[in-house]
Each structure stands twice: as structure tokens, then as C-alpha cells.
Amino acid sequence: MKEEIMKIKLNKNKFMEDYIENLQRITLKNFEDTSDKDKYFALCDTIMERINQEWRDCKNKTKKTKKAYYFSAEFLVGRSLGNNLINLGIYDEVKELLDEIDIDFESIENFEDDAALGNGGLGRLAACFMDSAASQKIDMYGYGVRYREGLFKQKIENGFQVEEGDHWIKDGDGWSIRVESDSKIVKFRDQTVKAVPYDMPMLGFENGQVNTLRLWQSEPFEEFDFSYFNNFQYDKAVEEKNRAEDITRVLYPNDIQREGKVLRLKQQYFFCSASIQDLVEKYKKYFENDLQFENFPKYHVIQLNDTHPIVAIPELIRVLVDENGIDFDRAVEITKKTFAFTNHTVLQEALETWPKDIMLEVCPRCFDIIEKINDKLVEDFKAKGLSEEAIDPYRIIRYDQIRMANLAIVMSISVNGVAKLHTKILKDDTFNHWYKIMPEKFNNKTNGITPRRWLVYSNIRLSNFITDKLGSDDWKYDLNKLKELEKYLEDDKVLEEINQIKYENKKDLARYILEQENIVINPDSIFDIQIKRIHEYKRQHLNILHIINLYHRIKKNPDMNFYPTTFILGGKAAPGYFRAKAIIKLANEVARVINKDPDVNKKLKVVFIENYRVSYGEKLFPAADISEQISTAGKEASGTGNMKFMLNGALTLGTYDGANIEIFEKAGVENNYIFGAKVEELNSIRDSYSPKEYYHKNSDIKDAVDSLVSGELNDDNSYMFLDIYNSLINPQGGEKADSYFLLKDFEDYKKVHEKINEEYSDRKTWARKALKNIANAGYFSSDRTILEYAKDIWKI
Ligand code: GPW
């Protein structure tokens, strides 16, 4: 590996010359009159110029080789400046150069808006995969949507979440190239639009590889309809333009929950159609002498990131049949060899189904094609003697609903889950009927994260420490090398260093939180952090209920042995998810009450950070002592935040769920804090479970739950706390009480917190556990994950 390493050779004088020239060219100002924002954009330009040559080379050299295409409605890229400099191997040098002309790198870095083109884990995974594919020299292109508005910005007003728009490119976009000439026409039943690609370079880590993330933007097919214009129908002319632009105007803010809106299916069809056209067009161009569509799968494999891009399947068939004269059955055979499908959840509310009438309204031809596939499938089952009833779970269309996952499973070479337990549940339960008839398609690809962004870039102290201790930075190319750190497990000096690094990171975070949230926190306290989208299954309310009870216990017993702790929570709620918003209000209210109480606020602090996002995460992960991963067993497909914490030396306080299990396996259960019921137990009690019993038997549970309605906490007449209360022990309208088993797991959760609180004061033992986690995080590199996709599924 090492001999391939190729940092960009930085000609410092030339770089500075170009930089100043760019700065003046784009602003028409003298250096001293330019703003920090100008300085940021000029730096993007100067870096893009340096990438350009290699980027073109990469596009050209790989024209006739097999490539993977990652189709995803979301790519949660975050900021690119720092990461690109790291991957080019010129981060330190550029920082120094800027320093010489009195530019503070960090302050101009803050002018970059996060590219928040995703909701959470699924979108961030896609971004980590882009980094890892390039870093492993795997030819993988990303295809997605260039939303004008990314995920909403979260404001907290009086403790409530308020959403604001995220027009992330209003000042420009320093990292994309508009490739007008590759535009495509996308036809809907009721409108025709132009899809314009914006290409972002995806840089490999110090290896010269540049892959492409191609994001499509919807624009009017004809910029201006002059027939309307000439007839003085100006409104109508503008209306058409807006209608076209509406398609990629905004990212739907639902994590997990499906959104059954026409516009959402339009977004999906829009980017899938443009992408499929792009692939077929290029194939015809580069393979004109040997053009056999049977060979299409030899050169293309399309990985579908959950159900959102599945409409690409009928679209490929449509393009082959309607535009290239291939007969239907041949087109189906070709298509079947081209796609692979990843599932990211077992929650029913996420498995997309589209009503027939919506599909007919958006892309009627796709409906035709799906119907044909369905008819053939049903016919085959009947020929094998299956009853109507036995066929039902396999139907792609049932009661005029199109079940996208079934379509993908039939039409793919591979179906994978994202962690061992998750894949097991897919096989045993969610897709068991499919697994029984096509077991060979099913496989697991445990998720990963890129160590470049989540360690090298965001935790420089730890990164330097590792390089120093291992005597080289080979670990950045092969994260399994971290294992060698285990030779320091009994080295007191090294363990002390680990604690010191964490402490410095905590001080940095405390400063940042003071700036951002105006709350003072103590870096000598335990930093216990839960950051992720707000969802009942992720159980942030279990965390908060525990904090309430802890508060009451300290208040009653001020001399109780307690290591000061700062609980930090953050995350966005889908705007239409009332109960998730209630959880945010609850966190803020509990923080308000506790933080102002002089009896406890030296020992206990609670912070709900505003607008949690990738760039905030980069400051939080390095500073955590405890990583809260407390989802109901069986519900979190994998989780990836859990891996970021582990890599940065936090200990996991977690349930037996998703990739937590694999984290415990690798780092040792004794070096983490496990609690709660396992999935088998929950399955066995599901029908008999009575949360009220727990409530009456356990005074701490009663204490915490009652505080939701006792008047101690104020929800400003929103009835939000009553809603949470009801969801736990007084269910309304046919809902099941406590369907996420908070009360069942409460006591165990409380006990494990007590254990943490006691054990934290043994600083040396704690550091050893942290080191054990860091040393065993290698498996969770997305380099490993992407290599598995390439080898097992893509065969590239
Ligand atoms: F519902 N995930 C997500 F499965 O962030 F599609 N958004 C989603 O819409 C879905 C899943 C979907 C997450 C999972 O919840 C998380 O457990 C997993 O680590 C992540 O996807 C990446 O696989």
C-alpha cells in the first residue's frame, strides 16, 4: 500500500501565487479588502485546480472497466475543505501557508456550510463509502440529487424545535462542476424537465484516485417558454420554471418514515432516470464496436441504497426496451444481473410502498413494467403449485400498492443487511419468505465509517498520538493496524496520555458549547453523549427519564457519592413527528430545571445542543467519555455513530442491538457497558408485556414517569409531556403501551449508569478500556466494508 501513496506535491510559491490571484479574480478586490468568505471560496478554487488533472485522468482511464454505481437519494457529505486537504496530504502545509499571510484556517473553514443532503445514518454512510471507495482505488460513482435546500436547520426556541431552511449553496458551491453537456431529459406523465449534473470530486486518501459524485438538479426543459411570454402570460412562463425546479428544491426531512407524496416519487424517478440514461448513453458511446446489451452487467453494477432508488429497475428496462429496441424478456434478464439491494431497517414504516395511482401519475410506463414483472412472478409461483395465500407475501403489487422491496429482491443479484444481527432478522423474519426460496442472495455487510474524517481530521491529537506510538501512519491506510496499540495496555505513561488527550478535547468542546449554547460545562465531569436523529426507537426519552430520576435522587441525598456528569444530547426530529418533538422539548426543559438548580448544578449538567449536524459531530465525538447507544434491541439496523465514538476512545453504554453487538465482540464486553433485554426476550414477552407493572413495582420508574405530568416540568401547554406519559403507561387510540420497552429496561439502565459513575474515578482502568476500544476499532473502517462490497457483490 505504502508505495502507492501519492500526496500532491505542493509547490508552495505557486500555490500562494495562484491563491492570491484567484482571490482577486473572483472578487475584483485587493487582498486586504477581501472577506473571510472570499478567502474560503478562493481556496476551494485553488484546490480544485490542483485536482482537475487527476480527476480527468481517472474519468478517462476507467471508461472500459467494470464500475460500481451507488444510487442514493441521500449523500450527507458535510464540509469538504478540511477533508479534501487531508486526503490530498497537504493539510498542514496549506494551514501554515495561510498562517504566513495572517489567514486563520479555522475561521475561514467556518464559512463552509455543511452539504446536508441527507437525514442521518443512511446518507452519512453513503458519504463514508465515497471516501473509502476512492481511498481503496475502487471505481465507484455516486448518483443522487442536488437538493437546493438540504436538511432543515434546527433552532431551539423556548425549548421547542423550530425548522429553518438550509439554502446551502446561496453563496456558491466551491466543490462542484456543472456539466451542462451531460444533461438529460426526464419525462414525467405531466411534465418534462432537464436534469443537469453537478459533479463533486471524491478524493482518495493520498493515492491520486478521484471518483465522482454526480448530483442531478432539475431545471426547466426550455429556460423560458416564449409562446407564453409572447402572449403576455408571464405568470405561466414563470410557473413552468418553478414547477421544474420544485422537483429538487428540498430534501424530505424524514429519517426512517416513508413519505407517500407525489413529489417524493418524482424526486426518486428524476435522479434514477437521469442516472440510468447516463449509464446507457456512455455504454453505447464507449462500446460502439461491440455493443451487446447482454454485456451491460459485465461493466455495471448498481447498488441501491435502500428502497428509495428502486424505481431505477423499471427505468433500465424501459430504456432498453423503448429506446433501444431490446425485447422485454431480454431486458429483464440484463436488468436482473445489474442491481444489488441494501436494506437499512426492519421498521415497517420505512419499507416503501407506492400506491398505483401515484406511480401512474408520475411514471406510468414504470407501472406497466412492474406489473409485467409481477404477473410473471405470480405465474411462476402458480406453476409451482403455490396457493394464492402462499403467494401473497411475494407479490410486488398487492391491493394496488407497489411493494418496492419485493421488486428489488426479485430483480437483484444480492440483498444485504448492515450488521450481523440486522441481517439475521432479515433472514429469519422480515424477508424470511424470500430467504427460504433464494438464500444465496442474502448476505451481511456490517457498516463502517471513514477514519479520515472521523479521526485524522477531527481528532488531530489522538491521530498524532497513534502515529507516534506506532512509529508510522500506516494505520490511516489499514485501520486494522490500530490493534498494535494493545502493546501499551499496561504502560501507565501511555494511559495517562490517553486521558490527557481526552481532557484537551473536552476543554475544546466546553469552549465551543459555551460559544454556541451559552452553557458552561465542566471538562472534569464525565461527558455522556447521545447524538442522532430523535426517534422513539432510539429512546432518547429513556436517557432523559433516567436523568430526571438521578436529579431527584441527588437532590434528596446531596451527599450521595456521585462523579460529576454532563449529559449532552442532540438531534433533529422530523417536522411532522410530534412525539419526537416532545422528546426535544423534554430534554430542553430538564436541562433548564437542572442547570439553574444550585443544589445540583455543580454535579449535574444537561445540554441539548442546537442543530446537530456532521460538522458539530466532528467536535463531539472526540470529546466523549460515554457513547449512548440505547435503542430497543432489534430496532437499530446498525448505527454508525457508535463506531465514531469507539474510534475516538469513548466507552459504549449500549443495548444488544445493531453493530453495538459487534463493537462489544471486538473490544470486549468488559470494556463497555451493556444493559437491557435482548431481542429474543422481547419477542417472547411482546404480547404479555405490561409496563404498568414495572411502574408500580419500581419507585424510581414511578418517580421519573410521574414527573412528566406532576407540574414540575413545564411544557408550555403543548401537552407534549402528557403525550410521552401516555405513550408509556396510558396508551390512546389502539396504540400499544411502551412499545419500545423503556420501563422494562429502566432499572438495568440505572444500574449500569451507577457502575459507570463508580468506575470512572479509576482513571487508569478507564484509559485502558478506552485504549482497548480504539485498538479494536479497525474492523469498523468503511474501507473494510467497501472492500467487502467490491469483492462479494460487485466482483470488482
Ligand atoms: F429507513 N437509516 C437511516 F432504512 O438513517 F431507509 N435512514 C433511513 O431512511 C433508513 C435507515 C431506512 C439508518 C439506520 O437507521 C441505521 O441503523 C443504519 O446504521 C444506517 O441507516 C446506515 O445503514
CSV table of C-alpha atoms and ligand atoms in Angstrom, one decimal, residues 74 119-123 125 254-257 305-308 343-346 350-351 418 447 537-538 635-640, ligand 1:
chain,number,residue,atom,x,y,z
A,74,GLU,CA,-29.0,11.0,0.2
A,119,ASN,CA,-31.0,12.9,7.1
A,120,GLY,CA,-28.8,10.8,9.1
A,121,GLY,CA,-27.1,7.4,9.1
A,122,LEU,CA,-28.1,6.2,5.7
A,123,GLY,CA,-26.9,9.4,4.0
A,125,LEU,CA,-22.9,6.0,5.2
A,254,ASN,CA,-37.9,12.1,7.3
A,255,ASP,CA,-35.5,9.7,8.7
A,256,ILE,CA,-36.9,6.2,8.5
A,257,GLN,CA,-40.5,7.2,7.9
A,305,ASN,CA,-29.3,2.4,-1.1
A,306,ASP,CA,-32.5,1.2,0.5
A,307,THR,CA,-35.8,1.4,-1.3
A,308,HIS,CA,-35.5,5.0,-2.4
A,343,ASN,CA,-31.8,-2.8,3.3
A,344,HIS,CA,-31.3,-0.4,6.3
A,345,THR,CA,-34.1,-1.1,8.6
A,346,VAL,CA,-36.7,-3.6,9.7
A,350,ALA,CA,-39.8,2.6,6.4
A,351,LEU,CA,-40.4,-0.1,3.8
A,418,VAL,CA,-25.9,-3.6,7.5
A,447,ASN,CA,-21.4,-0.8,8.2
A,537,TYR,CA,-36.9,3.5,19.0
A,538,LYS,CA,-33.6,5.3,19.7
A,635,LYS,CA,-34.7,-1.9,16.1
A,636,GLU,CA,-31.4,-0.1,15.1
A,637,ALA,CA,-30.2,-1.9,12.0
A,638,SER,CA,-26.6,-1.0,12.6
A,639,GLY,CA,-25.9,2.5,13.9
A,640,THR,CA,-22.7,4.2,12.8
B,1,GPW,F1,-35.4,3.5,6.7
B,1,GPW,N1,-31.3,4.6,8.2
B,1,GPW,C1,-31.4,6.0,8.0
B,1,GPW,F2,-33.8,2.1,6.3
B,1,GPW,O1,-30.6,6.7,8.5
B,1,GPW,F3,-34.2,3.6,4.9
B,1,GPW,N2,-32.4,6.5,7.3
B,1,GPW,C2,-33.3,5.6,6.7
B,1,GPW,O2,-34.2,6.1,6.0
B,1,GPW,C3,-33.2,4.2,6.9
B,1,GPW,C4,-32.2,3.8,7.7
B,1,GPW,C5,-34.2,3.4,6.2
B,1,GPW,C6,-30.1,4.1,9.0
B,1,GPW,C7,-30.4,3.1,10.1
B,1,GPW,O3,-31.5,3.5,10.9
B,1,GPW,C8,-29.2,2.8,10.9
B,1,GPW,O4,-29.3,1.8,11.8
B,1,GPW,C9,-28.0,2.5,10.0
B,1,GPW,O5,-26.8,2.5,10.7
B,1,GPW,C10,-27.9,3.5,8.8
B,1,GPW,O6,-29.1,3.6,8.1
B,1,GPW,C11,-26.9,3.1,7.8
B,1,GPW,O7,-27.0,1.7,7.4
